[in-house]
JSON list of C-alpha atoms and ligand atoms in Angstrom, two decimals:
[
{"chain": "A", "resi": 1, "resn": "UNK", "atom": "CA", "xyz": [0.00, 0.00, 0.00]},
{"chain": "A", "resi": 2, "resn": "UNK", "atom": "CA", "xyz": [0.95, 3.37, -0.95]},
{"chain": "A", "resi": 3, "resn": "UNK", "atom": "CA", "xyz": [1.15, 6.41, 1.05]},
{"chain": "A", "resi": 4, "resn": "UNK", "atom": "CA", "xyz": [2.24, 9.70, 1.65]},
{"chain": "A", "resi": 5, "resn": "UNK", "atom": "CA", "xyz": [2.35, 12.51, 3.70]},
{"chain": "A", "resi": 6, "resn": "UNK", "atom": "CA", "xyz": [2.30, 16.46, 2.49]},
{"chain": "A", "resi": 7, "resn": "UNK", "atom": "CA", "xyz": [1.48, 19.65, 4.46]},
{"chain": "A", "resi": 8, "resn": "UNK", "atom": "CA", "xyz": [0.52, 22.99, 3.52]},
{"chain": "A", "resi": 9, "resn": "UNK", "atom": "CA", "xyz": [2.41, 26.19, 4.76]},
{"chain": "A", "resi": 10, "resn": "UNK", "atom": "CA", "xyz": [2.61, 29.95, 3.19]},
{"chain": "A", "resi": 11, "resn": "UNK", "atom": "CA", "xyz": [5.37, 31.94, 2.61]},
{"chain": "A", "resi": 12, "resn": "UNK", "atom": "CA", "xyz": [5.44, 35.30, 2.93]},
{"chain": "A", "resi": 13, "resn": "UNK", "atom": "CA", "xyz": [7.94, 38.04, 1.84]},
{"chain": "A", "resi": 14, "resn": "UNK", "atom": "CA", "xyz": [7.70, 40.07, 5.69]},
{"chain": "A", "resi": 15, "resn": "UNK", "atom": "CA", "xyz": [5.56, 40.36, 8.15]},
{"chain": "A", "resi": 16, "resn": "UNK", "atom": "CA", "xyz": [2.50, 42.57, 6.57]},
{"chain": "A", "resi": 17, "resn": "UNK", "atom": "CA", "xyz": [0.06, 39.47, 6.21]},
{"chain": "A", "resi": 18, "resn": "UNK", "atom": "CA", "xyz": [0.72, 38.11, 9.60]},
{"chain": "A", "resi": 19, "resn": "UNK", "atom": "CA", "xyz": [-2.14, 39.46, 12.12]},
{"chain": "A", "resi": 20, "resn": "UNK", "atom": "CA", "xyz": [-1.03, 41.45, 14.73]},
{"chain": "A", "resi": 21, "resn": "UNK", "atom": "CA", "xyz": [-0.76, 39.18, 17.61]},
{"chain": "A", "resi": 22, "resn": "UNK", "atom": "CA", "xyz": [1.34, 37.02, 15.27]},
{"chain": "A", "resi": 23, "resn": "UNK", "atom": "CA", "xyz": [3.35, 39.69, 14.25]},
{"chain": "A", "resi": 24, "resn": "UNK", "atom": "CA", "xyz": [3.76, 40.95, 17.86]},
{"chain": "A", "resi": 25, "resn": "UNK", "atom": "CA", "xyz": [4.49, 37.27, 18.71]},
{"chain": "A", "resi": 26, "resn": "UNK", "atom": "CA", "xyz": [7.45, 37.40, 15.66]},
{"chain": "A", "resi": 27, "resn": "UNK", "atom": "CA", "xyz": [8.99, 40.60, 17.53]},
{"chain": "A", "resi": 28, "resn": "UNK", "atom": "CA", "xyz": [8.87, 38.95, 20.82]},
{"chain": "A", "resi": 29, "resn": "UNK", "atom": "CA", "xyz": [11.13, 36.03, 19.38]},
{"chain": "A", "resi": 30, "resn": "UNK", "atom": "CA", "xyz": [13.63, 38.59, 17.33]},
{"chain": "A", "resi": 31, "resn": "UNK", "atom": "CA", "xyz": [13.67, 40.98, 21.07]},
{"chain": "A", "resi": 32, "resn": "UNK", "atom": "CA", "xyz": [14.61, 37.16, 22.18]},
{"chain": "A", "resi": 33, "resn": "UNK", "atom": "CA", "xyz": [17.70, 36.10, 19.80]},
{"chain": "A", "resi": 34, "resn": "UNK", "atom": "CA", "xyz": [19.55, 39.10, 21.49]},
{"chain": "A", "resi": 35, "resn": "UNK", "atom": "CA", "xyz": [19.54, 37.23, 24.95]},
{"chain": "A", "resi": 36, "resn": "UNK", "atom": "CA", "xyz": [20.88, 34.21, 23.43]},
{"chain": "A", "resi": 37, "resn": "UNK", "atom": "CA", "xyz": [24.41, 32.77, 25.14]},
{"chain": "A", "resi": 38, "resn": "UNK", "atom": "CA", "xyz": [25.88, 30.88, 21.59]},
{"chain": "A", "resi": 39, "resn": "UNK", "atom": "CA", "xyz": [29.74, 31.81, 22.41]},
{"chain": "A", "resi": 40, "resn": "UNK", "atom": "CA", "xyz": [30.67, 28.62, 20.30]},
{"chain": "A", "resi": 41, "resn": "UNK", "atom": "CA", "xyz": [28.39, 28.42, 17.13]},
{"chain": "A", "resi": 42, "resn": "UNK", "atom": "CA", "xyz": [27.82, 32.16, 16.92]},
{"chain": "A", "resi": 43, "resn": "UNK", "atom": "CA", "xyz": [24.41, 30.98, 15.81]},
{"chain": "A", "resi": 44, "resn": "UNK", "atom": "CA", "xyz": [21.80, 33.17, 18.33]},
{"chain": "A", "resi": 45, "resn": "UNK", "atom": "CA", "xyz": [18.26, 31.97, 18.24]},
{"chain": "A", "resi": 46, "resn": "UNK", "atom": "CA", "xyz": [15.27, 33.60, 19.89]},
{"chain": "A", "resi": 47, "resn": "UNK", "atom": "CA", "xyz": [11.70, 31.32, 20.17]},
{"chain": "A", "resi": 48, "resn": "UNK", "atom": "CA", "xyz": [8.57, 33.36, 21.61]},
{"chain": "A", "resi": 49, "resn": "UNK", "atom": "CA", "xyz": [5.10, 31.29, 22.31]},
{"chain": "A", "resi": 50, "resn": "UNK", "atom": "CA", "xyz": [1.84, 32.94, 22.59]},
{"chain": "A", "resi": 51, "resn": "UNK", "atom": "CA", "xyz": [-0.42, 31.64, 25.78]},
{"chain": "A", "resi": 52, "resn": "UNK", "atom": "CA", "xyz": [-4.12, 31.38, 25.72]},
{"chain": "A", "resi": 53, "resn": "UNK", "atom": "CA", "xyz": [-4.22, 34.33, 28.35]},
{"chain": "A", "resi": 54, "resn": "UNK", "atom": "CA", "xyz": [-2.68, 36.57, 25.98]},
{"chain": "A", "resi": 55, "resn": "UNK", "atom": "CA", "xyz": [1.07, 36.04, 27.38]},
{"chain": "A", "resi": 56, "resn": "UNK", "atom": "CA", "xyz": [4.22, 35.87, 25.95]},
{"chain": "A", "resi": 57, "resn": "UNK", "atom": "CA", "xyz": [7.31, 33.87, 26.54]},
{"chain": "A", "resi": 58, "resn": "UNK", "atom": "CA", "xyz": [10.34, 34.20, 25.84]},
{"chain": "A", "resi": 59, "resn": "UNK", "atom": "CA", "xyz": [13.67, 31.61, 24.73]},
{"chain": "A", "resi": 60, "resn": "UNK", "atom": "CA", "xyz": [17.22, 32.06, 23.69]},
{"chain": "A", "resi": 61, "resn": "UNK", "atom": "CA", "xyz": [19.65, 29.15, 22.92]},
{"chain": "A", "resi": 62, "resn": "UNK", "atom": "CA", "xyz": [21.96, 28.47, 25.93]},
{"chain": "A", "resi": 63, "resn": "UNK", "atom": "CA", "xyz": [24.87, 27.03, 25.03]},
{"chain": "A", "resi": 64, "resn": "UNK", "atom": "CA", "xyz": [27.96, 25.33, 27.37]},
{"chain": "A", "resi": 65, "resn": "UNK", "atom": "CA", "xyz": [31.22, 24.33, 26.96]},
{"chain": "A", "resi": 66, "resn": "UNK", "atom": "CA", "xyz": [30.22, 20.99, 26.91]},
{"chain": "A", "resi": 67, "resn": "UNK", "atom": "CA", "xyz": [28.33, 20.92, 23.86]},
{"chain": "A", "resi": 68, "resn": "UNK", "atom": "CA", "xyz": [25.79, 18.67, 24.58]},
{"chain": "A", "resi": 69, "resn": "UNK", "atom": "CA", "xyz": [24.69, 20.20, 27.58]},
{"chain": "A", "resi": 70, "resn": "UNK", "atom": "CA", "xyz": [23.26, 23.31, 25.21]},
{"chain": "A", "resi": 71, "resn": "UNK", "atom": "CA", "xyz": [19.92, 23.60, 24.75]},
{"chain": "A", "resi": 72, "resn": "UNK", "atom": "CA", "xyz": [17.41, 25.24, 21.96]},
{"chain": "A", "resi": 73, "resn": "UNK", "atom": "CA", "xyz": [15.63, 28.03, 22.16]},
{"chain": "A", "resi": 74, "resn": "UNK", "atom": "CA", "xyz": [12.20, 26.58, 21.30]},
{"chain": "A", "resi": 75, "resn": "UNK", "atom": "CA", "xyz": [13.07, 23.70, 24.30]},
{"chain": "A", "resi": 76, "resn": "UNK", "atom": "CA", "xyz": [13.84, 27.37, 26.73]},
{"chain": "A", "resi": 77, "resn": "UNK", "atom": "CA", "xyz": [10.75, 28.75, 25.97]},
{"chain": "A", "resi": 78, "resn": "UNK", "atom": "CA", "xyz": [8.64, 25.68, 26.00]},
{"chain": "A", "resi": 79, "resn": "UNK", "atom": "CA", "xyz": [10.30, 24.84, 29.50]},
{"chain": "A", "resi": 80, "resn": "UNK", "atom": "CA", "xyz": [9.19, 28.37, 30.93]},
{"chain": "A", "resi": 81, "resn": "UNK", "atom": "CA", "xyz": [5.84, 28.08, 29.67]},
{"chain": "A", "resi": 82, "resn": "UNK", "atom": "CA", "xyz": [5.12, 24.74, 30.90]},
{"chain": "A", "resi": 83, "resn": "UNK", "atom": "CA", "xyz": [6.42, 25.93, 34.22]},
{"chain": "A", "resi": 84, "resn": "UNK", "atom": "CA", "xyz": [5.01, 29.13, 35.20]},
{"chain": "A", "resi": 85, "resn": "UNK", "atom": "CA", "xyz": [1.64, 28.86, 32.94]},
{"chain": "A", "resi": 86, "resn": "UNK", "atom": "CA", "xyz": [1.14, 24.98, 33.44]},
{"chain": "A", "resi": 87, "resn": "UNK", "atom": "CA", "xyz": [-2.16, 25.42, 32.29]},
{"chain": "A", "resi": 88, "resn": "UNK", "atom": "CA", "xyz": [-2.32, 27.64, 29.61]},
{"chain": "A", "resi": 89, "resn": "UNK", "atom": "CA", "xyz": [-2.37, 26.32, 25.90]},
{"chain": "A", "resi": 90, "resn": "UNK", "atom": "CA", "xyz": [0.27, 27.50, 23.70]},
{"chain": "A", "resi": 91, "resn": "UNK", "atom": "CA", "xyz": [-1.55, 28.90, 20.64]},
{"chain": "A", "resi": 92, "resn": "UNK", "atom": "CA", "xyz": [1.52, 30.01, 18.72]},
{"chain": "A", "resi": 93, "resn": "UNK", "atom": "CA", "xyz": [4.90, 30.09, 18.29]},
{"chain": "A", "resi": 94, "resn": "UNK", "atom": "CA", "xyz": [7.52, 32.19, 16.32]},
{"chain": "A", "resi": 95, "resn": "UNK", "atom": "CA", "xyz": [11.37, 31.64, 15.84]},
{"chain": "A", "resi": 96, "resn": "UNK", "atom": "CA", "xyz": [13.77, 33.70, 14.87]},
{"chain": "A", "resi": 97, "resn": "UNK", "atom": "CA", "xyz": [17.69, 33.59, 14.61]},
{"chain": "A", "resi": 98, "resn": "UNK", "atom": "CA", "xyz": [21.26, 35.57, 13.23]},
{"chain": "A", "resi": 99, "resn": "UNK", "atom": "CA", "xyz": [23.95, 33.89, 12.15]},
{"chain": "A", "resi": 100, "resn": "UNK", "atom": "CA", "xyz": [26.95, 35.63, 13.80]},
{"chain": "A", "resi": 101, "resn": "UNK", "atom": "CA", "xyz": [29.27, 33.30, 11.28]},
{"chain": "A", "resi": 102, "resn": "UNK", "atom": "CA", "xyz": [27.61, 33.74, 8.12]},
{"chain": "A", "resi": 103, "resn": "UNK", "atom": "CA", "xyz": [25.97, 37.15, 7.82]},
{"chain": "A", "resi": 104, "resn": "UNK", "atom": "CA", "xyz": [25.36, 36.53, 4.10]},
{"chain": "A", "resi": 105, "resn": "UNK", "atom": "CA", "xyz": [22.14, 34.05, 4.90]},
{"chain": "A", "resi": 106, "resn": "UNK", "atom": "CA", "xyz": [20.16, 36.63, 5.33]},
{"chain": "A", "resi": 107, "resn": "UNK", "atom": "CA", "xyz": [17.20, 35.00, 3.89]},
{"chain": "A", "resi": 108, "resn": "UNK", "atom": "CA", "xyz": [17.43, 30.68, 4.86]},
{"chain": "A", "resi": 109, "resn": "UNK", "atom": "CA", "xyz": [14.42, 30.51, 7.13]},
{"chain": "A", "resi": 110, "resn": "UNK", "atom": "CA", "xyz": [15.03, 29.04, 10.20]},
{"chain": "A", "resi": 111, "resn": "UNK", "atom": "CA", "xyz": [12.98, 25.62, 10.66]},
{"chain": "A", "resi": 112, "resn": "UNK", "atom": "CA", "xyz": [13.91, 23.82, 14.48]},
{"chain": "A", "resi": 113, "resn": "UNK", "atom": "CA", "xyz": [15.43, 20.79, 15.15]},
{"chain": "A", "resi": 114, "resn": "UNK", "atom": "CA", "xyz": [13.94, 17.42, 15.24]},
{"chain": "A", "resi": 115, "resn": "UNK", "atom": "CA", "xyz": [14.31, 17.47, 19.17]},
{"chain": "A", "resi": 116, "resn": "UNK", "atom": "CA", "xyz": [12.39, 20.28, 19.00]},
{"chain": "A", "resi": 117, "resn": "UNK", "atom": "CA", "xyz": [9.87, 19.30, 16.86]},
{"chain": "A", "resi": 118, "resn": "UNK", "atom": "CA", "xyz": [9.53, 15.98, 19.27]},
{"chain": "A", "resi": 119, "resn": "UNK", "atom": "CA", "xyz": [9.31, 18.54, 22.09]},
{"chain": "A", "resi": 120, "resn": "UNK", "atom": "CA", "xyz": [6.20, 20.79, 19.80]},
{"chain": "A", "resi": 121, "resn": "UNK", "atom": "CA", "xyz": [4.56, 17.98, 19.46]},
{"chain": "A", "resi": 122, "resn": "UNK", "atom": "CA", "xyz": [4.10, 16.83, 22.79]},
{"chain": "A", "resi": 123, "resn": "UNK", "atom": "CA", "xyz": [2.87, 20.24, 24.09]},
{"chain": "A", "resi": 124, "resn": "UNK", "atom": "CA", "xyz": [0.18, 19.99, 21.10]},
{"chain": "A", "resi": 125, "resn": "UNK", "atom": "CA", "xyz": [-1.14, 16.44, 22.52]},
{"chain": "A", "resi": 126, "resn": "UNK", "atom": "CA", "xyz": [-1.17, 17.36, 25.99]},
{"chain": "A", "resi": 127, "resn": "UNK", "atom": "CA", "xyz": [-3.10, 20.57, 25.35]},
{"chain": "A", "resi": 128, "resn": "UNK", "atom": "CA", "xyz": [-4.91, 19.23, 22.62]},
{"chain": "A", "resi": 129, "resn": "UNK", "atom": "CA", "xyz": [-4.88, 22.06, 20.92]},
{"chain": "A", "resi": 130, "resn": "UNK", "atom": "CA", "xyz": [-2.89, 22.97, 17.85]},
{"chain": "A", "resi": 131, "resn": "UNK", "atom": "CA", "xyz": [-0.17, 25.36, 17.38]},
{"chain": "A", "resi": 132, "resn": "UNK", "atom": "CA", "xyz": [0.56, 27.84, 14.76]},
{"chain": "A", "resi": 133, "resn": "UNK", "atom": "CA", "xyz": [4.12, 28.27, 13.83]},
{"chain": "A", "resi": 134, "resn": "UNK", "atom": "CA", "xyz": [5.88, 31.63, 12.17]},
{"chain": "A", "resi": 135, "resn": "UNK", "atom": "CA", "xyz": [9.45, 31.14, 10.95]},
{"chain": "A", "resi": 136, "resn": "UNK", "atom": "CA", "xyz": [11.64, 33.50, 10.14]},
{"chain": "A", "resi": 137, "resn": "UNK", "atom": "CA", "xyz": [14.93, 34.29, 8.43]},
{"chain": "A", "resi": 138, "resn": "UNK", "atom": "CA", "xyz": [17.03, 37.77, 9.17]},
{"chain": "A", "resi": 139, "resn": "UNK", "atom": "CA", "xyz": [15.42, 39.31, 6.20]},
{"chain": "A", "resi": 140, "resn": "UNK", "atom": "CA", "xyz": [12.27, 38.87, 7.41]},
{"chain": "A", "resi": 141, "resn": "UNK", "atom": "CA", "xyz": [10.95, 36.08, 5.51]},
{"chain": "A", "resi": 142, "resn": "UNK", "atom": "CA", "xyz": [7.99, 34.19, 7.02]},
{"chain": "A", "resi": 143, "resn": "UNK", "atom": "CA", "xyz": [6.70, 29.90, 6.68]},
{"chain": "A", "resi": 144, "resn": "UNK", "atom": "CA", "xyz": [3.48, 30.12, 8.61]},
{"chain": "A", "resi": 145, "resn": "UNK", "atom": "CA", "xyz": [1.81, 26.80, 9.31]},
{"chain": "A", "resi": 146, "resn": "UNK", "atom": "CA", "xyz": [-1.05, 26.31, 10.98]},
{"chain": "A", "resi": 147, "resn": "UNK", "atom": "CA", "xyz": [0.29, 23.12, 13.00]},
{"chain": "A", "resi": 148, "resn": "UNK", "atom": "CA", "xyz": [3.63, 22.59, 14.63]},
{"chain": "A", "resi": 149, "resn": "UNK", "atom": "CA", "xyz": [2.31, 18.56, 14.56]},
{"chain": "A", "resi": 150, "resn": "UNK", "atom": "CA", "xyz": [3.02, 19.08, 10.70]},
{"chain": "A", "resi": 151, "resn": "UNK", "atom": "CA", "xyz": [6.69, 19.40, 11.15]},
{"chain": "A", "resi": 152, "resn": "UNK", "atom": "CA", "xyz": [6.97, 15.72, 12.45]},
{"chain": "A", "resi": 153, "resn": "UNK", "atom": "CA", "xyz": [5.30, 13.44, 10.11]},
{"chain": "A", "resi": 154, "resn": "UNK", "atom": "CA", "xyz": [5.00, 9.55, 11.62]},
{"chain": "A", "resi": 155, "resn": "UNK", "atom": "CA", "xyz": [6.30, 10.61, 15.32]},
{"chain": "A", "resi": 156, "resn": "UNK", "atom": "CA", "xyz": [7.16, 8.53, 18.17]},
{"chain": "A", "resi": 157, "resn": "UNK", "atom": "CA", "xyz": [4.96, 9.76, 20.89]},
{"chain": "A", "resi": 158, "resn": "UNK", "atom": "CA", "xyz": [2.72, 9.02, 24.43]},
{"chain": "A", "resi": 159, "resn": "UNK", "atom": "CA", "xyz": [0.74, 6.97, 22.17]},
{"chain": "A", "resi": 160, "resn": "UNK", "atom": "CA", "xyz": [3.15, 4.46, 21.87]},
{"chain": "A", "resi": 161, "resn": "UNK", "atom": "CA", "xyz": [4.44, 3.48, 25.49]},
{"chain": "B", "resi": 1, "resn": "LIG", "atom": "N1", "xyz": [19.27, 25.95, 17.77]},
{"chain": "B", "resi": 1, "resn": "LIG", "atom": "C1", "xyz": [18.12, 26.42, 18.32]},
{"chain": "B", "resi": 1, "resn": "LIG", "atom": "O1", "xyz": [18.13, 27.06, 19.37]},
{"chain": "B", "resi": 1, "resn": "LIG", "atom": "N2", "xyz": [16.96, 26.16, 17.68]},
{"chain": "B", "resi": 1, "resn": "LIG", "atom": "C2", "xyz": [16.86, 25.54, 16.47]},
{"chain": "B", "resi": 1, "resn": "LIG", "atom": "O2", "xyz": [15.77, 25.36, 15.97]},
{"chain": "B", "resi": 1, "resn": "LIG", "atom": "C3", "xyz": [18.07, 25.10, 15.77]},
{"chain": "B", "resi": 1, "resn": "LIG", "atom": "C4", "xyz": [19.32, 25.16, 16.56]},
{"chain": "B", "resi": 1, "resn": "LIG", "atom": "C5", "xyz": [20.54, 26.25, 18.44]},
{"chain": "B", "resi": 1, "resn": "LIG", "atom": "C6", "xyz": [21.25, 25.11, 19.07]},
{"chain": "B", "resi": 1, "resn": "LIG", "atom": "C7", "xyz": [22.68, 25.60, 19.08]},
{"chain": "B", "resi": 1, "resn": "LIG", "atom": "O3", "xyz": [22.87, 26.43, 20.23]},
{"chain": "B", "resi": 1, "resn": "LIG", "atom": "C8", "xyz": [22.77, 26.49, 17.85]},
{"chain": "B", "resi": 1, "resn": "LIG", "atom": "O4", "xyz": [21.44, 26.80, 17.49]},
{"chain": "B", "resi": 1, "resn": "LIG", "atom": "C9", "xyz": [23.47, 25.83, 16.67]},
{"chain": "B", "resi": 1, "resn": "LIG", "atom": "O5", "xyz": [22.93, 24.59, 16.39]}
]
């Protein structure tokens, strides 16, 4: 049996056709990539997630000397959202970044990692309730989606233990 999977997401050129909250939501996570700590890939990423009550919380990547000890913005943010707002649902979530190394990628859109993903995935199952994504490149480039769920086709999950 043949199958496939496919999602749709739009692309825009800035930030006019985003609606303010989402556009609010995008400054939030570019105000965010300046409090990043990334002394060792140069690579400074902010994450900001809108909350049901109208909140917004912040994430910046912190690195460490022992690399695998650093952790993602997105992972920050979800981490501070989940503990101080344990209740609220997570309606949206924008990501922005600067590449301190290579200041010439002005327009790659940043998408997250697949630990993130894993991690943006389990806030939408235990909130039931999807979650819009923005991301961004330097230029101002925008993917909005209209599930983070979409960014992790087939996933391992709660389902499954
Ligand atoms: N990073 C994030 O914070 N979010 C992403 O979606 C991709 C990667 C961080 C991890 C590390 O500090 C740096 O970017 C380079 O990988």
């Amino acid at each position: 049996m043949h199958k496939s999977v496919s999602f749709e997401y739009q692309l825009f050129d800035n930030d006019n056709e985003l609606a303010p909250d989402l556009r609010a939501l995008l400054q939030a996570a570019n105000e965010a990539v300046r409090l990043s700590y990334a002394p060792y890939s140069k690579f400074h990423v902010g994450a900001a997630l809108l909350l049901a009550n109208g909140e917004i919380i912040k994430g910046s990547n912190q690195e460490n000397a022992s690399f695998p000890a650093g952790i993602c913005a997105e992972r920050v943010a979800l981490s501070v959202a989940s503990s101080t707002f344990p209740s609220e649902k997570i309606t949206a979530v924008a990501i922005s970044y600067r590449n301190g190394t290579d200041p010439d990628s002005l327009d790659h859109i940043l998408s997250p990692c697949g630990i993130c993903r894993q991690s943006l995935l389990e806030t939408t199952q235990r909130q039931q309730r999807s979650m819009r994504v923005i991301l961004s490149s330097p230029s101002g480039r925008i993917i909005y989606l209209e599930n983070a769920d979409s960014l992790l086709p087939l996933a391992f999950s709660s389902y499954h233990l």
